[in-house]
Amino acid sequence: MPAEYKDWVFDESEKTKYQTWMDRIKTGHTGTQDVRNQRINWTPLEKPLSQCTVSLFTTGGVHLSSDKAFDVASAHGDWTFRQVPANIDTAHLAVTHTHYNHVDADRDVNCMFPLDRLRELAGQGVIGGIAPNAYSIMGFNPDPARLIEETAPELARRYQEEGADLVLMTCG
Amino acid sequence: MGLVQNQIEGAGVSTISMTVQPHITGSVGAPRAAYIRYPAGNQLGEAGKPQQQRAIVTAVLEAASQIERPGSIIELPYRWRRFPVQEEPRFLGESMGPRHPQVEAIGESLDQLVNLAKDYQSYLEKRVADAAAAEPSIAGLERTLATQAQRVEHLVDVLDGEALDQLREIANAIATLELRATGKFV
């Protein structure tokens, strides 16, 4: 059954909510920068989902258990990314993040990073397939300069090179 | 999120992000986003609920193919009703994190209020229809009843949206603090 969508309205009270949040973050974390996109890029999705190669991204701090964990001790956050092979057994994934409740994701990463679900949808033909790798960052980056200058362009390049038509992006 | 997303979109790859804080997504700017009134860390639903997770993933991917205006944020129709998540048999014995029975009771009461308000809305809508069909008609009755029915509908939205959101965010913020304090998160 298809879900019913409604447009979410970005009104003055929501703008105030953001400003209050940003002011609180700036008080709590020195060096915080309020960086916003100056223009919104747009790549129309021109194929039906059943022909799309889908990839996955999260800011939720997911990584291979065997990989280096994200740095959650630094007051400046961690701008680096981790690669997650799309065919990995999700039991081999771990979550390193201290800014949200990931008790559920620790037990079943799919409630935040739905790799098993994407594989099932590919198997059912709902989507065309899955790109070879998914990527993850740990979203706490009060000053996103290196995230913007180093991580984001590299990820954009990889998603494009790996043939992704659509990237599903989840947060922690 | 939006900062990374916008660069991926700029490289010629379509994107859709999920958000639980649309005021941040809207301010930073994202090509396409789907807002779900679920806790951070549970955007696709509950642990061990593959059907639920699959339904949400599918809804978000379908939204990606339907959104036509850059910067759009659509809202998904799901509501979070577990405070905290109840145990699944396959996870029995695992830590559930802190439990707050008072919060669960408020959640159940909110659900009851929503249902009562919906019943009242249906009742008023029936009265509107009756007033429209009544002979002789009473001047202004149909319109006045319809206005009140709309106000009850708004009451349902407040209870099922803002009130439930507040409860979920409070419960989740406290749980996160308690889990962090006990060293649960590394």
mmCIF file of C-alpha atoms in Angstrom:
data_model
loop_
_atom_site.group_PDB
_atom_site.id
_atom_site.type_symbol
_atom_site.label_atom_id
_atom_site.label_comp_id
_atom_site.label_asym_id
_atom_site.label_seq_id
_atom_site.Cartn_x
_atom_site.Cartn_y
_atom_site.Cartn_z
ATOM 1 C CA MET A 1 0.000 0.000 0.000
ATOM 2 C CA PRO A 2 1.636 3.272 -1.040
ATOM 3 C CA ALA A 3 2.111 5.788 1.742
ATOM 4 C CA GLU A 4 0.280 9.095 1.633
ATOM 5 C CA TYR A 5 2.589 12.071 1.666
ATOM 6 C CA LYS A 6 1.947 15.609 2.658
ATOM 7 C CA ASP A 7 4.170 18.605 2.158
ATOM 8 C CA TRP A 8 5.930 19.706 5.296
ATOM 9 C CA VAL A 9 5.648 23.460 5.728
ATOM 10 C CA PHE A 10 8.807 25.370 6.656
ATOM 11 C CA ASP A 11 7.204 28.297 8.466
ATOM 12 C CA GLU A 12 8.503 31.019 10.800
ATOM 13 C CA SER A 13 8.124 28.894 13.936
ATOM 14 C CA GLU A 14 10.308 26.183 12.367
ATOM 15 C CA LYS A 15 12.923 28.801 11.427
ATOM 16 C CA THR A 16 12.899 30.023 15.036
ATOM 17 C CA LYS A 17 13.259 26.425 16.228
ATOM 18 C CA TYR A 18 16.393 26.063 14.095
ATOM 19 C CA GLN A 19 17.852 29.338 15.391
ATOM 20 C CA THR A 20 17.222 28.315 19.017
ATOM 21 C CA TRP A 21 18.887 24.963 18.358
ATOM 22 C CA MET A 22 21.864 26.578 16.604
ATOM 23 C CA ASP A 23 22.311 29.099 19.444
ATOM 24 C CA ARG A 24 22.352 26.246 21.965
ATOM 25 C CA ILE A 25 24.889 24.258 19.904
ATOM 26 C CA LYS A 26 27.127 27.331 19.576
ATOM 27 C CA THR A 27 27.037 27.786 23.355
ATOM 28 C CA GLY A 28 27.870 24.142 23.979
ATOM 29 C CA HIS A 29 30.536 23.588 21.306
ATOM 30 C CA THR A 30 33.158 26.234 20.545
ATOM 31 C CA GLY A 31 33.976 26.584 16.861
ATOM 32 C CA THR A 32 30.448 25.730 15.715
ATOM 33 C CA GLN A 33 29.687 27.116 12.256
ATOM 34 C CA ASP A 34 26.166 27.646 10.922
ATOM 35 C CA VAL A 35 26.805 26.465 7.362
ATOM 36 C CA ARG A 36 23.923 26.207 4.896
ATOM 37 C CA ASN A 37 23.684 25.336 1.238
ATOM 38 C CA GLN A 38 23.622 28.509 -0.836
ATOM 39 C CA ARG A 39 21.800 26.746 -3.637
ATOM 40 C CA ILE A 40 20.100 23.388 -3.893
ATOM 41 C CA ASN A 41 21.453 21.023 -6.540
ATOM 42 C CA TRP A 42 19.005 18.930 -8.514
ATOM 43 C CA THR A 43 19.397 15.714 -10.467
ATOM 44 C CA PRO A 44 15.982 14.439 -11.578
ATOM 45 C CA LEU A 45 15.385 10.729 -11.082
ATOM 46 C CA GLU A 46 14.624 9.752 -14.631
ATOM 47 C CA LYS A 47 14.310 5.982 -14.347
ATOM 48 C CA PRO A 48 11.628 3.954 -12.594
ATOM 49 C CA LEU A 49 12.779 2.568 -9.221
ATOM 50 C CA SER A 50 12.781 -0.947 -10.646
ATOM 51 C CA GLN A 51 15.664 0.107 -12.916
ATOM 52 C CA CYS A 52 17.576 2.185 -10.369
ATOM 53 C CA THR A 53 20.799 1.200 -8.683
ATOM 54 C CA VAL A 54 20.305 2.377 -5.115
ATOM 55 C CA SER A 55 23.006 3.117 -2.561
ATOM 56 C CA LEU A 56 22.941 3.965 1.109
ATOM 57 C CA PHE A 57 24.506 6.631 3.304
ATOM 58 C CA THR A 58 24.148 7.423 6.991
ATOM 59 C CA THR A 59 25.377 10.008 9.463
ATOM 60 C CA GLY A 60 24.606 7.485 12.206
ATOM 61 C CA GLY A 61 28.178 6.320 12.841
ATOM 62 C CA VAL A 62 27.891 2.838 11.270
ATOM 63 C CA HIS A 63 31.127 0.965 10.451
ATOM 64 C CA LEU A 64 32.503 -2.543 10.116
ATOM 65 C CA SER A 65 33.209 -3.971 13.561
ATOM 66 C CA SER A 66 36.741 -4.651 12.309
ATOM 67 C CA ASP A 67 37.202 -1.080 11.055
ATOM 68 C CA LYS A 68 38.487 1.923 12.977
ATOM 69 C CA ALA A 69 35.707 3.420 15.111
ATOM 70 C CA PHE A 70 34.700 7.077 14.762
ATOM 71 C CA ASP A 71 36.308 9.528 17.165
ATOM 72 C CA VAL A 72 33.548 10.393 19.624
ATOM 73 C CA ALA A 73 35.951 11.792 22.237
ATOM 74 C CA SER A 74 36.972 14.835 20.184
ATOM 75 C CA ALA A 75 35.117 18.065 20.923
ATOM 76 C CA HIS A 76 35.514 18.878 17.212
ATOM 77 C CA GLY A 77 33.754 15.747 16.001
ATOM 78 C CA ASP A 78 34.993 13.472 13.226
ATOM 79 C CA TRP A 79 34.694 14.348 9.532
ATOM 80 C CA THR A 80 36.057 11.033 8.186
ATOM 81 C CA PHE A 81 33.936 8.391 6.465
ATOM 82 C CA ARG A 82 33.780 4.592 6.482
ATOM 83 C CA GLN A 83 33.064 2.272 3.584
ATOM 84 C CA VAL A 84 30.578 -0.568 4.067
ATOM 85 C CA PRO A 85 30.499 -3.266 1.352
ATOM 86 C CA ALA A 86 26.884 -3.711 0.268
ATOM 87 C CA ASN A 87 27.130 -7.504 0.528
ATOM 88 C CA ILE A 88 28.334 -7.496 4.152
ATOM 89 C CA ASP A 89 26.533 -9.541 6.810
ATOM 90 C CA THR A 90 24.948 -6.753 8.873
ATOM 91 C CA ALA A 91 25.854 -8.668 12.049
ATOM 92 C CA HIS A 92 29.398 -7.454 11.331
ATOM 93 C CA LEU A 93 28.425 -3.794 11.627
ATOM 94 C CA ALA A 94 28.846 -1.611 14.709
ATOM 95 C CA VAL A 95 27.602 1.850 15.646
ATOM 96 C CA THR A 96 29.894 4.451 17.234
ATOM 97 C CA HIS A 97 28.039 7.645 18.092
ATOM 98 C CA THR A 98 27.177 9.304 21.414
ATOM 99 C CA HIS A 99 24.556 11.821 20.331
ATOM 100 C CA TYR A 100 21.474 9.674 19.875
ATOM 101 C CA ASN A 101 19.875 6.545 21.273
ATOM 102 C CA HIS A 102 21.145 3.590 19.222
ATOM 103 C CA VAL A 103 20.130 0.776 21.548
ATOM 104 C CA ASP A 104 17.787 -0.552 18.854
ATOM 105 C CA ALA A 105 20.323 -0.062 16.054
ATOM 106 C CA ASP A 106 22.919 -1.963 18.088
ATOM 107 C CA ARG A 107 20.597 -4.981 17.972
ATOM 108 C CA ASP A 108 19.262 -4.503 14.451
ATOM 109 C CA VAL A 109 21.129 -1.907 12.410
ATOM 110 C CA ASN A 110 18.329 -1.922 9.820
ATOM 111 C CA CYS A 111 16.164 0.372 11.928
ATOM 112 C CA MET A 112 18.686 3.085 11.080
ATOM 113 C CA PHE A 113 20.830 1.679 8.214
ATOM 114 C CA PRO A 114 18.456 -0.528 6.156
ATOM 115 C CA LEU A 115 20.970 -2.523 4.121
ATOM 116 C CA ASP A 116 19.175 -5.881 4.524
ATOM 117 C CA ARG A 117 15.903 -4.239 3.495
ATOM 118 C CA LEU A 118 17.458 -2.760 0.333
ATOM 119 C CA ARG A 119 18.829 -6.188 -0.584
ATOM 120 C CA GLU A 120 15.339 -7.683 -0.177
ATOM 121 C CA LEU A 121 13.820 -4.941 -2.327
ATOM 122 C CA ALA A 122 16.443 -5.633 -4.995
ATOM 123 C CA GLY A 123 15.599 -9.350 -4.778
ATOM 124 C CA GLN A 124 11.911 -8.562 -5.260
ATOM 125 C CA GLY A 125 12.645 -6.289 -8.207
ATOM 126 C CA VAL A 126 11.255 -3.208 -6.454
ATOM 127 C CA ILE A 127 14.620 -1.565 -7.083
ATOM 128 C CA GLY A 128 17.019 -2.461 -9.859
ATOM 129 C CA GLY A 129 19.990 -3.271 -7.662
ATOM 130 C CA ILE A 130 22.421 -2.033 -5.040
ATOM 131 C CA ALA A 131 25.700 -0.198 -5.605
ATOM 132 C CA PRO A 132 28.800 -2.094 -4.394
ATOM 133 C CA ASN A 133 29.419 0.087 -1.343
ATOM 134 C CA ALA A 134 27.496 2.133 1.196
ATOM 135 C CA TYR A 135 29.157 4.925 3.182
ATOM 136 C CA SER A 136 28.847 6.285 6.677
ATOM 137 C CA ILE A 137 29.962 9.233 8.738
ATOM 138 C CA MET A 138 29.441 10.164 12.383
ATOM 139 C CA GLY A 139 27.245 13.213 12.171
ATOM 140 C CA PHE A 140 28.682 15.273 15.016
ATOM 141 C CA ASN A 141 30.747 17.961 13.221
ATOM 142 C CA PRO A 142 30.275 21.394 14.854
ATOM 143 C CA ASP A 143 32.552 22.949 12.223
ATOM 144 C CA PRO A 144 31.799 21.088 8.992
ATOM 145 C CA ALA A 145 34.663 22.642 6.961
ATOM 146 C CA ARG A 146 36.616 19.419 6.398
ATOM 147 C CA LEU A 147 33.412 17.448 5.919
ATOM 148 C CA ILE A 148 32.477 19.823 3.085
ATOM 149 C CA GLU A 149 35.949 20.162 1.553
ATOM 150 C CA GLU A 150 37.242 16.597 1.895
ATOM 151 C CA THR A 151 34.605 14.003 2.736
ATOM 152 C CA ALA A 152 31.595 15.167 0.719
ATOM 153 C CA PRO A 153 33.418 15.551 -2.651
ATOM 154 C CA GLU A 154 35.081 12.146 -2.220
ATOM 155 C CA LEU A 155 31.753 10.485 -1.392
ATOM 156 C CA ALA A 156 30.044 12.219 -4.316
ATOM 157 C CA ARG A 157 32.783 10.920 -6.631
ATOM 158 C CA ARG A 158 32.480 7.376 -5.301
ATOM 159 C CA TYR A 159 28.681 7.191 -5.523
ATOM 160 C CA GLN A 160 28.876 8.419 -9.095
ATOM 161 C CA GLU A 161 31.707 6.065 -10.086
ATOM 162 C CA GLU A 162 29.978 3.102 -8.466
ATOM 163 C CA GLY A 163 26.899 3.684 -10.600
ATOM 164 C CA ALA A 164 24.373 4.827 -8.013
ATOM 165 C CA ASP A 165 21.220 6.368 -9.491
ATOM 166 C CA LEU A 166 19.704 7.151 -6.101
ATOM 167 C CA VAL A 167 21.248 7.432 -2.633
ATOM 168 C CA LEU A 168 19.041 6.862 0.404
ATOM 169 C CA MET A 169 20.447 8.930 3.260
ATOM 170 C CA THR A 170 19.590 8.340 6.903
ATOM 171 C CA CYS A 171 20.675 10.159 10.033
ATOM 172 C CA GLY A 172 21.391 8.947 13.524
ATOM 173 C CA MET B 1 23.569 15.641 6.207
ATOM 174 C CA GLY B 2 22.240 18.261 3.779
ATOM 175 C CA LEU B 3 25.756 19.509 3.091
ATOM 176 C CA VAL B 4 26.926 16.054 1.958
ATOM 177 C CA GLN B 5 23.642 15.325 0.195
ATOM 178 C CA ASN B 6 23.796 18.487 -1.893
ATOM 179 C CA GLN B 7 27.273 17.622 -3.183
ATOM 180 C CA ILE B 8 26.201 14.098 -4.155
ATOM 181 C CA GLU B 9 23.193 15.536 -5.994
ATOM 182 C CA GLY B 10 25.565 18.016 -7.657
ATOM 183 C CA ALA B 11 27.663 15.107 -8.962
ATOM 184 C CA GLY B 12 24.669 13.853 -10.942
ATOM 185 C CA VAL B 13 23.336 11.286 -8.476
ATOM 186 C CA SER B 14 19.763 11.687 -7.169
ATOM 187 C CA THR B 15 19.370 11.628 -3.397
ATOM 188 C CA ILE B 16 16.689 11.494 -0.744
ATOM 189 C CA SER B 17 17.396 11.970 2.932
ATOM 190 C CA MET B 18 15.318 10.965 5.910
ATOM 191 C CA THR B 19 14.985 13.501 8.685
ATOM 192 C CA VAL B 20 13.564 13.553 12.190
ATOM 193 C CA GLN B 21 14.404 17.256 12.579
ATOM 194 C CA PRO B 22 12.952 18.988 9.531
ATOM 195 C CA HIS B 23 13.684 22.475 10.900
ATOM 196 C CA ILE B 24 17.393 21.623 10.544
ATOM 197 C CA THR B 25 16.980 19.972 7.133
ATOM 198 C CA GLY B 26 14.906 22.911 5.896
ATOM 199 C CA SER B 27 17.422 25.473 7.142
ATOM 200 C CA VAL B 28 20.566 23.747 5.840
ATOM 201 C CA GLY B 29 18.817 22.819 2.588
ATOM 202 C CA ALA B 30 18.506 19.370 1.007
ATOM 203 C CA PRO B 31 17.441 18.412 -2.524
ATOM 204 C CA ARG B 32 14.760 15.928 -1.345
ATOM 205 C CA ALA B 33 13.870 14.876 2.173
ATOM 206 C CA ALA B 34 11.286 12.729 3.921
ATOM 207 C CA TYR B 35 10.297 13.689 7.461
ATOM 208 C CA ILE B 36 9.218 10.904 9.773
ATOM 209 C CA ARG B 37 7.923 11.496 13.302
ATOM 210 C CA TYR B 38 10.110 8.740 14.718
ATOM 211 C CA PRO B 39 13.052 8.948 17.141
ATOM 212 C CA ALA B 40 16.605 9.508 15.926
ATOM 213 C CA GLY B 41 18.109 6.049 15.509
ATOM 214 C CA ASN B 42 14.744 4.519 14.597
ATOM 215 C CA GLN B 43 13.928 6.222 11.321
ATOM 216 C CA LEU B 44 13.072 2.934 9.663
ATOM 217 C CA GLY B 45 11.133 1.748 12.690
ATOM 218 C CA GLU B 46 11.765 -0.815 15.359
ATOM 219 C CA ALA B 47 14.498 -3.425 15.771
ATOM 220 C CA GLY B 48 13.510 -6.837 14.452
ATOM 221 C CA LYS B 49 10.531 -5.549 12.425
ATOM 222 C CA PRO B 50 11.548 -6.152 8.813
ATOM 223 C CA GLN B 51 8.075 -5.652 7.324
ATOM 224 C CA GLN B 52 7.720 -2.278 9.003
ATOM 225 C CA GLN B 53 11.240 -1.271 7.966
ATOM 226 C CA ARG B 54 10.648 -2.409 4.390
ATOM 227 C CA ALA B 55 7.384 -0.458 4.145
ATOM 228 C CA ILE B 56 9.129 2.724 5.270
ATOM 229 C CA VAL B 57 12.145 2.249 2.983
ATOM 230 C CA THR B 58 9.778 1.658 0.066
ATOM 231 C CA ALA B 59 7.698 4.734 0.923
ATOM 232 C CA VAL B 60 10.828 6.909 1.021
ATOM 233 C CA LEU B 61 12.191 5.547 -2.285
ATOM 234 C CA GLU B 62 8.803 6.084 -3.940
ATOM 235 C CA ALA B 63 8.755 9.624 -2.595
ATOM 236 C CA ALA B 64 12.131 10.171 -4.283
ATOM 237 C CA SER B 65 10.584 9.389 -7.652
ATOM 238 C CA GLN B 66 7.577 11.628 -6.988
ATOM 239 C CA ILE B 67 9.147 14.806 -5.585
ATOM 240 C CA GLU B 68 9.499 17.380 -8.360
ATOM 241 C CA ARG B 69 10.470 20.570 -6.546
ATOM 242 C CA PRO B 70 14.110 20.984 -5.367
ATOM 243 C CA GLY B 71 14.294 21.481 -1.611
ATOM 244 C CA SER B 72 11.017 19.669 -0.900
ATOM 245 C CA ILE B 73 10.414 18.019 2.447
ATOM 246 C CA ILE B 74 7.497 15.594 2.504
ATOM 247 C CA GLU B 75 6.032 14.154 5.675
ATOM 248 C CA LEU B 76 5.384 10.424 6.033
ATOM 249 C CA PRO B 77 2.126 9.408 7.742
ATOM 250 C CA TYR B 78 3.653 7.176 10.437
ATOM 251 C CA ARG B 79 3.456 7.822 14.223
ATOM 252 C CA TRP B 80 5.728 6.433 16.941
ATOM 253 C CA ARG B 81 3.700 4.751 19.668
ATOM 254 C CA ARG B 82 6.204 2.854 21.773
ATOM 255 C CA PHE B 83 7.769 4.353 24.884
ATOM 256 C CA PRO B 84 10.288 2.809 24.884
ATOM 257 C CA VAL B 85 10.362 0.112 22.219
ATOM 258 C CA GLN B 86 8.748 -3.063 23.508
ATOM 259 C CA GLU B 87 10.725 -6.275 23.551
ATOM 260 C CA GLU B 88 10.715 -8.620 20.614
ATOM 261 C CA PRO B 89 10.960 -12.329 21.422
ATOM 262 C CA ARG B 90 14.181 -12.728 19.443
ATOM 263 C CA PHE B 91 15.782 -9.967 21.490
ATOM 264 C CA LEU B 92 14.663 -11.116 24.937
ATOM 265 C CA GLY B 93 17.500 -10.892 27.407
ATOM 266 C CA GLU B 94 19.072 -7.915 25.686
ATOM 267 C CA SER B 95 19.279 -4.608 27.477
ATOM 268 C CA MET B 96 16.237 -2.479 26.820
ATOM 269 C CA GLY B 97 17.822 0.650 28.222
ATOM 270 C CA PRO B 98 16.028 2.755 30.812
ATOM 271 C CA ARG B 99 12.282 2.306 31.192
ATOM 272 C CA HIS B 100 9.933 5.020 32.341
ATOM 273 C CA PRO B 101 6.507 3.552 33.139
ATOM 274 C CA GLN B 102 5.008 7.024 33.525
ATOM 275 C CA VAL B 103 5.929 7.877 29.939
ATOM 276 C CA GLU B 104 4.369 4.664 28.659
ATOM 277 C CA ALA B 105 1.170 5.550 30.544
ATOM 278 C CA ILE B 106 1.095 9.023 29.000
ATOM 279 C CA GLY B 107 1.605 7.462 25.559
ATOM 280 C CA GLU B 108 -1.314 5.085 26.038
ATOM 281 C CA SER B 109 -3.495 7.911 27.318
ATOM 282 C CA LEU B 110 -2.630 10.051 24.298
ATOM 283 C CA ASP B 111 -3.654 7.194 22.011
ATOM 284 C CA GLN B 112 -6.997 6.982 23.826
ATOM 285 C CA LEU B 113 -7.476 10.734 23.544
ATOM 286 C CA VAL B 114 -6.751 10.611 19.814
ATOM 287 C CA ASN B 115 -9.340 7.871 19.345
ATOM 288 C CA LEU B 116 -11.952 9.712 21.431
ATOM 289 C CA ALA B 117 -11.339 12.924 19.502
ATOM 290 C CA LYS B 118 -11.659 11.042 16.187
ATOM 291 C CA ASP B 119 -14.971 9.565 17.369
ATOM 292 C CA TYR B 120 -16.201 13.023 18.253
ATOM 293 C CA GLN B 121 -15.096 14.323 14.868
ATOM 294 C CA SER B 122 -17.100 11.560 13.130
ATOM 295 C CA TYR B 123 -20.114 12.379 15.281
ATOM 296 C CA LEU B 124 -19.939 16.074 14.371
ATOM 297 C CA GLU B 125 -19.479 15.270 10.689
ATOM 298 C CA LYS B 126 -22.629 13.176 10.829
ATOM 299 C CA ARG B 127 -24.435 16.102 12.494
ATOM 300 C CA VAL B 128 -23.264 18.334 9.620
ATOM 301 C CA ALA B 129 -24.739 15.911 7.111
ATOM 302 C CA ASP B 130 -27.980 15.700 9.093
ATOM 303 C CA ALA B 131 -28.220 19.487 9.278
ATOM 304 C CA ALA B 132 -27.705 19.759 5.521
ATOM 305 C CA ALA B 133 -30.550 17.309 4.913
ATOM 306 C CA ALA B 134 -32.897 18.759 7.533
ATOM 307 C CA GLU B 135 -36.227 20.285 6.472
ATOM 308 C CA PRO B 136 -36.769 23.005 7.356
ATOM 309 C CA SER B 137 -33.113 23.968 7.663
ATOM 310 C CA ILE B 138 -31.857 26.056 10.560
ATOM 311 C CA ALA B 139 -29.924 29.078 9.325
ATOM 312 C CA GLY B 140 -26.179 28.738 9.849
ATOM 313 C CA LEU B 141 -26.335 25.417 11.708
ATOM 314 C CA GLU B 142 -24.593 23.351 9.042
ATOM 315 C CA ARG B 143 -21.768 25.877 8.665
ATOM 316 C CA THR B 144 -21.269 26.267 12.420
ATOM 317 C CA LEU B 145 -21.193 22.524 12.970
ATOM 318 C CA ALA B 146 -18.717 22.118 10.108
ATOM 319 C CA THR B 147 -16.426 24.726 11.687
ATOM 320 C CA GLN B 148 -16.473 22.837 14.992
ATOM 321 C CA ALA B 149 -15.799 19.542 13.209
ATOM 322 C CA GLN B 150 -12.728 21.149 11.630
ATOM 323 C CA ARG B 151 -11.587 22.345 15.055
ATOM 324 C CA VAL B 152 -11.865 18.815 16.411
ATOM 325 C CA GLU B 153 -9.831 17.622 13.422
ATOM 326 C CA HIS B 154 -7.175 20.168 14.398
ATOM 327 C CA LEU B 155 -7.341 18.856 17.971
ATOM 328 C CA VAL B 156 -6.616 15.354 16.615
ATOM 329 C CA ASP B 157 -3.613 16.770 14.723
ATOM 330 C CA VAL B 158 -2.290 18.444 17.879
ATOM 331 C CA LEU B 159 -2.677 15.290 19.989
ATOM 332 C CA ASP B 160 -1.386 12.920 17.325
ATOM 333 C CA GLY B 161 1.363 15.264 16.092
ATOM 334 C CA GLU B 162 2.797 17.906 18.396
ATOM 335 C CA ALA B 163 1.830 16.257 21.717
ATOM 336 C CA LEU B 164 3.094 12.828 20.665
ATOM 337 C CA ASP B 165 6.267 14.430 19.254
ATOM 338 C CA GLN B 166 6.964 16.190 22.549
ATOM 339 C CA LEU B 167 6.531 12.997 24.539
ATOM 340 C CA ARG B 168 8.717 10.989 22.150
ATOM 341 C CA GLU B 169 11.478 13.603 22.140
ATOM 342 C CA ILE B 170 11.476 13.970 25.930
ATOM 343 C CA ALA B 171 11.576 10.212 26.474
ATOM 344 C CA ASN B 172 14.310 9.741 23.905
ATOM 345 C CA ALA B 173 16.449 12.609 25.210
ATOM 346 C CA ILE B 174 16.292 11.243 28.763
ATOM 347 C CA ALA B 175 17.005 7.701 27.587
ATOM 348 C CA THR B 176 20.012 8.898 25.573
ATOM 349 C CA LEU B 177 21.420 10.762 28.591
ATOM 350 C CA GLU B 178 20.950 7.765 30.855
ATOM 351 C CA LEU B 179 22.492 5.360 28.363
ATOM 352 C CA ARG B 180 25.460 7.659 27.785
ATOM 353 C CA ALA B 181 25.943 8.087 31.550
ATOM 354 C CA THR B 182 26.041 4.314 32.033
ATOM 355 C CA GLY B 183 28.685 3.946 29.305
ATOM 356 C CA LYS B 184 26.279 2.120 27.028
ATOM 357 C CA PHE B 185 27.391 4.167 24.032
ATOM 358 C CA VAL B 186 30.960 4.010 22.853
#
